[in-house]
Short mmCIF file of N, CA, C and O in Angstrom, two decimals:
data_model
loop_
_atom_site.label_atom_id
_atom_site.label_comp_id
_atom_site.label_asym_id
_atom_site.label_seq_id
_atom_site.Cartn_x
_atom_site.Cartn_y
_atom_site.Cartn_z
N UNK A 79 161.69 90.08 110.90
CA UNK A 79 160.77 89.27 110.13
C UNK A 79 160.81 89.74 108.67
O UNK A 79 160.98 90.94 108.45
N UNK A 80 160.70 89.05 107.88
CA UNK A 80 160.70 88.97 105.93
C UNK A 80 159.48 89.51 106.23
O UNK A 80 158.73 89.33 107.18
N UNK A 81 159.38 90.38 105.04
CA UNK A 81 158.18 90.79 104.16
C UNK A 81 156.93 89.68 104.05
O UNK A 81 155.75 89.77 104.40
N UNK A 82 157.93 88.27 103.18
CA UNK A 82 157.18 87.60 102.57
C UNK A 82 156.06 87.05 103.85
O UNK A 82 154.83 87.04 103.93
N UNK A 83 157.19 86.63 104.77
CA UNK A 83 156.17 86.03 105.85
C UNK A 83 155.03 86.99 106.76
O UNK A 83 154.26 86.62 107.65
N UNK A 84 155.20 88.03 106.30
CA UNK A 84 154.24 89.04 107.44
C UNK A 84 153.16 89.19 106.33
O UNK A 84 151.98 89.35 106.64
N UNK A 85 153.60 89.12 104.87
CA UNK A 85 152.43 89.00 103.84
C UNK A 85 151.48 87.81 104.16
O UNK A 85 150.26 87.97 104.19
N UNK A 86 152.03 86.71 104.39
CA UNK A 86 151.40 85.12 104.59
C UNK A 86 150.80 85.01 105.71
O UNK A 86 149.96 84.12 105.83
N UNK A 87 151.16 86.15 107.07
CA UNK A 87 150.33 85.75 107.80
C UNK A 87 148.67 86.48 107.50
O UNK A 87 147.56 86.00 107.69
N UNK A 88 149.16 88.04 106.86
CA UNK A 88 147.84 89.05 106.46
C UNK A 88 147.22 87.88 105.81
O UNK A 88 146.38 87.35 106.53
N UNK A 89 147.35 87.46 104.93
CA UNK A 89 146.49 86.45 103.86
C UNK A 89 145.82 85.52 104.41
O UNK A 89 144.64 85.24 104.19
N UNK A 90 146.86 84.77 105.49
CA UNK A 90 145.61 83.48 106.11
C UNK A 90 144.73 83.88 106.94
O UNK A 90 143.64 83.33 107.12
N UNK A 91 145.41 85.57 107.93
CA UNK A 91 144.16 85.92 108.83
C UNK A 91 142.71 86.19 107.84
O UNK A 91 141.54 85.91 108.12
N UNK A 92 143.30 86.87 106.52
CA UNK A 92 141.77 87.16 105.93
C UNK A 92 141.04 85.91 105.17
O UNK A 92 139.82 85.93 104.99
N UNK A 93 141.76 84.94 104.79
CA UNK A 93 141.18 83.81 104.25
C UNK A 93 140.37 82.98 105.57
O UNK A 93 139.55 82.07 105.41
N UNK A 94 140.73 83.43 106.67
CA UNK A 94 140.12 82.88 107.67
C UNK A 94 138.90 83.61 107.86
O UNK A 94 137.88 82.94 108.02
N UNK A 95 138.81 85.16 107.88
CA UNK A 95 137.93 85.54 108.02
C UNK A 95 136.92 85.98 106.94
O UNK A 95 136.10 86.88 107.16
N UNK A 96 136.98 85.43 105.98
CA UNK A 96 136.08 84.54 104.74
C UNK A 96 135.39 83.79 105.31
O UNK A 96 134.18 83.78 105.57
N UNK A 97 136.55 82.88 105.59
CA UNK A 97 135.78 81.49 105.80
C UNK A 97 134.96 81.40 107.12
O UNK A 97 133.92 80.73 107.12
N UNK A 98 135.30 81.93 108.08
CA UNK A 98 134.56 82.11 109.34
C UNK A 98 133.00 82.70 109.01
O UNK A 98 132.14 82.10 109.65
N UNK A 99 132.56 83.64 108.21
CA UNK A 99 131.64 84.34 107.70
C UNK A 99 131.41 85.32 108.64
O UNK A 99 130.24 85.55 108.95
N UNK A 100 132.51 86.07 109.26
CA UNK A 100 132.51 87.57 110.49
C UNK A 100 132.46 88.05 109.35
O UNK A 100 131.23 88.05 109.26
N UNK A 101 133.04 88.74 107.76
CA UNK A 101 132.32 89.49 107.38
C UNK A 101 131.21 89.94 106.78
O UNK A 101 131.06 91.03 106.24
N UNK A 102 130.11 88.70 106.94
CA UNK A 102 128.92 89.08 106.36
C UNK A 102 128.17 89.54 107.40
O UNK A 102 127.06 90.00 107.16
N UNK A 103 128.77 89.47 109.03
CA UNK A 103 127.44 89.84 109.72
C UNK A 103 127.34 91.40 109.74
O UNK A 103 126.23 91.84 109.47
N UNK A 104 128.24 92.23 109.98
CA UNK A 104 128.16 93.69 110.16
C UNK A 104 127.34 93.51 108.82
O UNK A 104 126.14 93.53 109.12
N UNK A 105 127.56 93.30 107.27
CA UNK A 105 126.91 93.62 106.34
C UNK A 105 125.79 93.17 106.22
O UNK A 105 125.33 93.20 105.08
N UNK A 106 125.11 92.71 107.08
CA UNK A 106 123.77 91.88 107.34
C UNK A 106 123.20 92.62 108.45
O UNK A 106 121.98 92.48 108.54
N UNK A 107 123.61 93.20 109.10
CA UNK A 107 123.30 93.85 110.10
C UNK A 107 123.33 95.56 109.61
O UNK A 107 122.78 96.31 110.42
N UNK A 108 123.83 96.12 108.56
CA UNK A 108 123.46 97.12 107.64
C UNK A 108 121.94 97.50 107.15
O UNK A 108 121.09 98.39 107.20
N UNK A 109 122.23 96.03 106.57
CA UNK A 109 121.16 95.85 105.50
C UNK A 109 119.92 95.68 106.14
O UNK A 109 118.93 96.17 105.60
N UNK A 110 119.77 94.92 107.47
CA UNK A 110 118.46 94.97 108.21
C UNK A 110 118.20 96.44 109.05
O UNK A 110 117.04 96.85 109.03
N UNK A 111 118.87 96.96 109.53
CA UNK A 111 118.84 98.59 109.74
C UNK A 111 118.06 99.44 108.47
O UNK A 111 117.01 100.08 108.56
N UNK A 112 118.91 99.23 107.25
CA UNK A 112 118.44 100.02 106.32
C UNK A 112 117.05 99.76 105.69
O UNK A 112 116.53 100.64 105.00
N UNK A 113 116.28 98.27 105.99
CA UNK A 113 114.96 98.18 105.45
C UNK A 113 114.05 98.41 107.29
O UNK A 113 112.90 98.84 107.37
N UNK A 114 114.53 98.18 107.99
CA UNK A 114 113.75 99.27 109.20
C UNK A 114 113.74 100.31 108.80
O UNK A 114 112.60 100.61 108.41
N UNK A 115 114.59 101.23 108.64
CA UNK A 115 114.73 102.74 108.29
C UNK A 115 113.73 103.19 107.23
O UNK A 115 113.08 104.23 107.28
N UNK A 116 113.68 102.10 106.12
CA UNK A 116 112.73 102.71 104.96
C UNK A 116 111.28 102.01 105.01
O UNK A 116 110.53 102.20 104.05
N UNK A 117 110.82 101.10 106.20
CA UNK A 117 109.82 101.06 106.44
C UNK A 117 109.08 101.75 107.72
O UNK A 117 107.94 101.76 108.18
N UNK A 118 110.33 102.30 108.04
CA UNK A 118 109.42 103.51 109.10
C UNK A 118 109.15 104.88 108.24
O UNK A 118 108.46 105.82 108.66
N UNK A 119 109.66 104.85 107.23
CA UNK A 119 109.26 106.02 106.79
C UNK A 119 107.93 105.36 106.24
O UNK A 119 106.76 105.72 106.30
N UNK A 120 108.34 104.61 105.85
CA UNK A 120 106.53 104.43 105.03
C UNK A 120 105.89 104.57 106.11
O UNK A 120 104.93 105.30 105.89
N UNK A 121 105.94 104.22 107.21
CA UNK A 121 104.83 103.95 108.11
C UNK A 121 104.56 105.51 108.54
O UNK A 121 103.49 105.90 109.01
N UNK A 122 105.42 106.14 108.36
CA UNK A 122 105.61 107.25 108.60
C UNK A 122 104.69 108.68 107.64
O UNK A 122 104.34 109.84 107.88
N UNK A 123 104.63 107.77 106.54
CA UNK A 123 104.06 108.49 105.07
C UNK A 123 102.24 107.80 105.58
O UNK A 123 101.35 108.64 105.65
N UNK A 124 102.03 106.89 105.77
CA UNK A 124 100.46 106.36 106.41
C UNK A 124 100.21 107.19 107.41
O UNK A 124 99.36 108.07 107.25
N UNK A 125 100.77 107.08 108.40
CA UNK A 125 100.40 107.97 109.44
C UNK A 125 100.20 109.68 108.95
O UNK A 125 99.36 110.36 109.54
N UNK A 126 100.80 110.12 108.14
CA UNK A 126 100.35 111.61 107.53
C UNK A 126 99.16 111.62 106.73
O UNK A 126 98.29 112.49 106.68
N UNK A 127 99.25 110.39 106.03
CA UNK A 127 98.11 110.41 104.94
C UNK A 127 96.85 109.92 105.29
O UNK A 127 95.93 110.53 104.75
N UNK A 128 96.53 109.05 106.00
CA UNK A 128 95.67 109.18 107.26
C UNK A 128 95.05 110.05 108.47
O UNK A 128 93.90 110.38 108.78
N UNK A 129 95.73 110.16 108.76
CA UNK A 129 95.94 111.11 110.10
C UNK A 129 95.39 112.67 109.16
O UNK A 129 94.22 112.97 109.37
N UNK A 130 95.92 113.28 108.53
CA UNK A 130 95.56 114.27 108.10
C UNK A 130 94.02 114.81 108.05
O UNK A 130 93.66 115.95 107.77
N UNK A 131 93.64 114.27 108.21
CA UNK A 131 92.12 114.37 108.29
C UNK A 131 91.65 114.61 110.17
O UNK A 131 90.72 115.22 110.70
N UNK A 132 92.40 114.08 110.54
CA UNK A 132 92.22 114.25 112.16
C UNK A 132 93.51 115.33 112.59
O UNK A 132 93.56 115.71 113.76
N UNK A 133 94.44 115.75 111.69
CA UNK A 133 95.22 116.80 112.17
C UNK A 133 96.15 116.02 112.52
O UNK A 133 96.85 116.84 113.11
N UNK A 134 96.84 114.80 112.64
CA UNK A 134 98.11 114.67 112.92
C UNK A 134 98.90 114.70 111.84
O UNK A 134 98.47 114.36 110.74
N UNK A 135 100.30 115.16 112.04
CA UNK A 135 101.23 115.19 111.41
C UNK A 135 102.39 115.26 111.90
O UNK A 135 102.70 116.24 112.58
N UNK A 136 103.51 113.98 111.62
CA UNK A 136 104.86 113.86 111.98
C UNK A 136 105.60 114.15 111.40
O UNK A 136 104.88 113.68 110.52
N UNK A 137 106.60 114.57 110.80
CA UNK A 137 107.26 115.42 110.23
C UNK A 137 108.33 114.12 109.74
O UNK A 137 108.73 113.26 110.53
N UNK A 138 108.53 114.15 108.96
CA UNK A 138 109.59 112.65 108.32
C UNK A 138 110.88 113.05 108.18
O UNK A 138 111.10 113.58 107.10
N UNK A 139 111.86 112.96 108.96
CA UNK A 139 113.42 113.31 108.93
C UNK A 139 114.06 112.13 109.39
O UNK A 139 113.49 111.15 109.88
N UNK A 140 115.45 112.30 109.19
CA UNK A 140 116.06 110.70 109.74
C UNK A 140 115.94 110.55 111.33
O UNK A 140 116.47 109.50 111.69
N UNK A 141 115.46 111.22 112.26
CA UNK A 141 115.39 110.97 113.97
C UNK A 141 114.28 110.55 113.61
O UNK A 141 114.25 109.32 113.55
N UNK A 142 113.05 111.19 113.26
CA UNK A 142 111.56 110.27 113.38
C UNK A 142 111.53 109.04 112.15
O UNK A 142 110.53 108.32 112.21
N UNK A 143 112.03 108.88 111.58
CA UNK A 143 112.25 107.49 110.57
C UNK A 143 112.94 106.58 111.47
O UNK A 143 112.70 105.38 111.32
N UNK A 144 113.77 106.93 112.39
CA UNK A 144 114.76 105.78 113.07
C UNK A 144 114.16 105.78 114.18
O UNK A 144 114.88 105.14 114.94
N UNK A 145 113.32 106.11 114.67
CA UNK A 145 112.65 105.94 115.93
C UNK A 145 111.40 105.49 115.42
O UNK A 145 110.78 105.00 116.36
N UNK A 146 110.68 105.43 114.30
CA UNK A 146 109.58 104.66 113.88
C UNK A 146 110.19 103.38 113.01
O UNK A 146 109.32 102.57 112.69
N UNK A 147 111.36 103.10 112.61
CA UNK A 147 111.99 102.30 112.07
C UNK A 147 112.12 101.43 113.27
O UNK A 147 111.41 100.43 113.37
N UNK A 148 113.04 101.78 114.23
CA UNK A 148 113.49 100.90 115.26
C UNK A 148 112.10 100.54 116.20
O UNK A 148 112.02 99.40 116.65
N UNK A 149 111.26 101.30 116.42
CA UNK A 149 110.71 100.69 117.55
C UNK A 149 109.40 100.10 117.28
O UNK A 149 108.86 99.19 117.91
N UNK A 150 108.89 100.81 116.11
CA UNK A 150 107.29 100.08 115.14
C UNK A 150 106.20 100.87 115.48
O UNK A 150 105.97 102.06 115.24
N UNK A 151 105.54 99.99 116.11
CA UNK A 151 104.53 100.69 115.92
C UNK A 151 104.40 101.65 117.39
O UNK A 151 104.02 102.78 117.06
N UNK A 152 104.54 101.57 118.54
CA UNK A 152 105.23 101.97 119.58
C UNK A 152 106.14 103.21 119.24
O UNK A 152 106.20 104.23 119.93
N UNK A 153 106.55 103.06 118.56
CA UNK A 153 107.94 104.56 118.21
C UNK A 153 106.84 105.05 117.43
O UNK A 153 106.58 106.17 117.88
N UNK A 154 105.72 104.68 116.09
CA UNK A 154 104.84 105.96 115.84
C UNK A 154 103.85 106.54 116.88
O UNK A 154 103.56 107.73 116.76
N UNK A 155 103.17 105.65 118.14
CA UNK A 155 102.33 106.29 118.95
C UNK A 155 103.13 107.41 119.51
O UNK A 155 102.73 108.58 119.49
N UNK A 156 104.63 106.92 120.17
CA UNK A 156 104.92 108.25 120.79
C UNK A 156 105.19 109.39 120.12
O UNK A 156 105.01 110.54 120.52
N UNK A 157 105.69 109.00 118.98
CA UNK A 157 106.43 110.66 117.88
C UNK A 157 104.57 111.07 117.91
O UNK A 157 104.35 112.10 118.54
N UNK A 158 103.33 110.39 117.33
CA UNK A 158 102.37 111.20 117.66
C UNK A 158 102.31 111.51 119.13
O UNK A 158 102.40 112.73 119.00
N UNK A 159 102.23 111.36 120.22
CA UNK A 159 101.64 111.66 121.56
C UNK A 159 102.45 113.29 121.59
O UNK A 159 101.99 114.43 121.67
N UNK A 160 103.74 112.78 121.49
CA UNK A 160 104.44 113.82 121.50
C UNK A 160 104.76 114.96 120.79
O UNK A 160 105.37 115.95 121.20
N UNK A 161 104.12 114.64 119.23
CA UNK A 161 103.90 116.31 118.43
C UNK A 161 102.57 116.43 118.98
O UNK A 161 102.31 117.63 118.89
N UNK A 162 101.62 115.86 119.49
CA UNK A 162 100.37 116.46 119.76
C UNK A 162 99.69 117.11 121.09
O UNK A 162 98.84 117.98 121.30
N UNK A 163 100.55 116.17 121.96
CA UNK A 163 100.70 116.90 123.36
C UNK A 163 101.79 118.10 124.04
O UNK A 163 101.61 119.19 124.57
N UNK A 164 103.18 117.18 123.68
CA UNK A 164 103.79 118.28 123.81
C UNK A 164 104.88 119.37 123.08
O UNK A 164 105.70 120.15 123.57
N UNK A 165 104.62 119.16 122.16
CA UNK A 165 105.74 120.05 120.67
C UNK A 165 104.14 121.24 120.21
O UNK A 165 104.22 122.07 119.31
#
């Protein structure tokens, strides 16, 4: 096989996958990860600043941000149940 033609096929597979729009979903699927991630920390920053007064405190690292990111409000009851019962 020519060069030229193994160039022409690379080109139409990616002009296809333009046009298909497969590469916006991984990058859409980034981008909604990454605003979970930085709204579990906030939620994460309420729950200290609150809570502090009653003694809870979760400790904010990327495992408790992605487990209060991913799961809501459910992922902050347990990271509390679990620094307060058993950690």
């Amino acid at each position: 096989m020519e060069p030229i033609f193994i160039i022409g096929i690379i080109l139409g597979l990616v002009i296809l996958l333009f046009l298909s729009g497969s590469a916006a979903k991984p990058l859409k699927w980034i981008g909604i990860t990454a605003v979970k991630f930085v709204a579990g920390a906030l939620l994460l920053v309420c729950v200290n600043m609150f809570g502090g007064s009653l003694g809870i405190h979760v400790p904010i690292n990327i495992v408790t941000t992605a487990i209060s990111g991913i799961l809501g409000i459910p992922g902050i009851a347990a990271l509390v149940v679990i620094k307060q019962f058993i950690i």
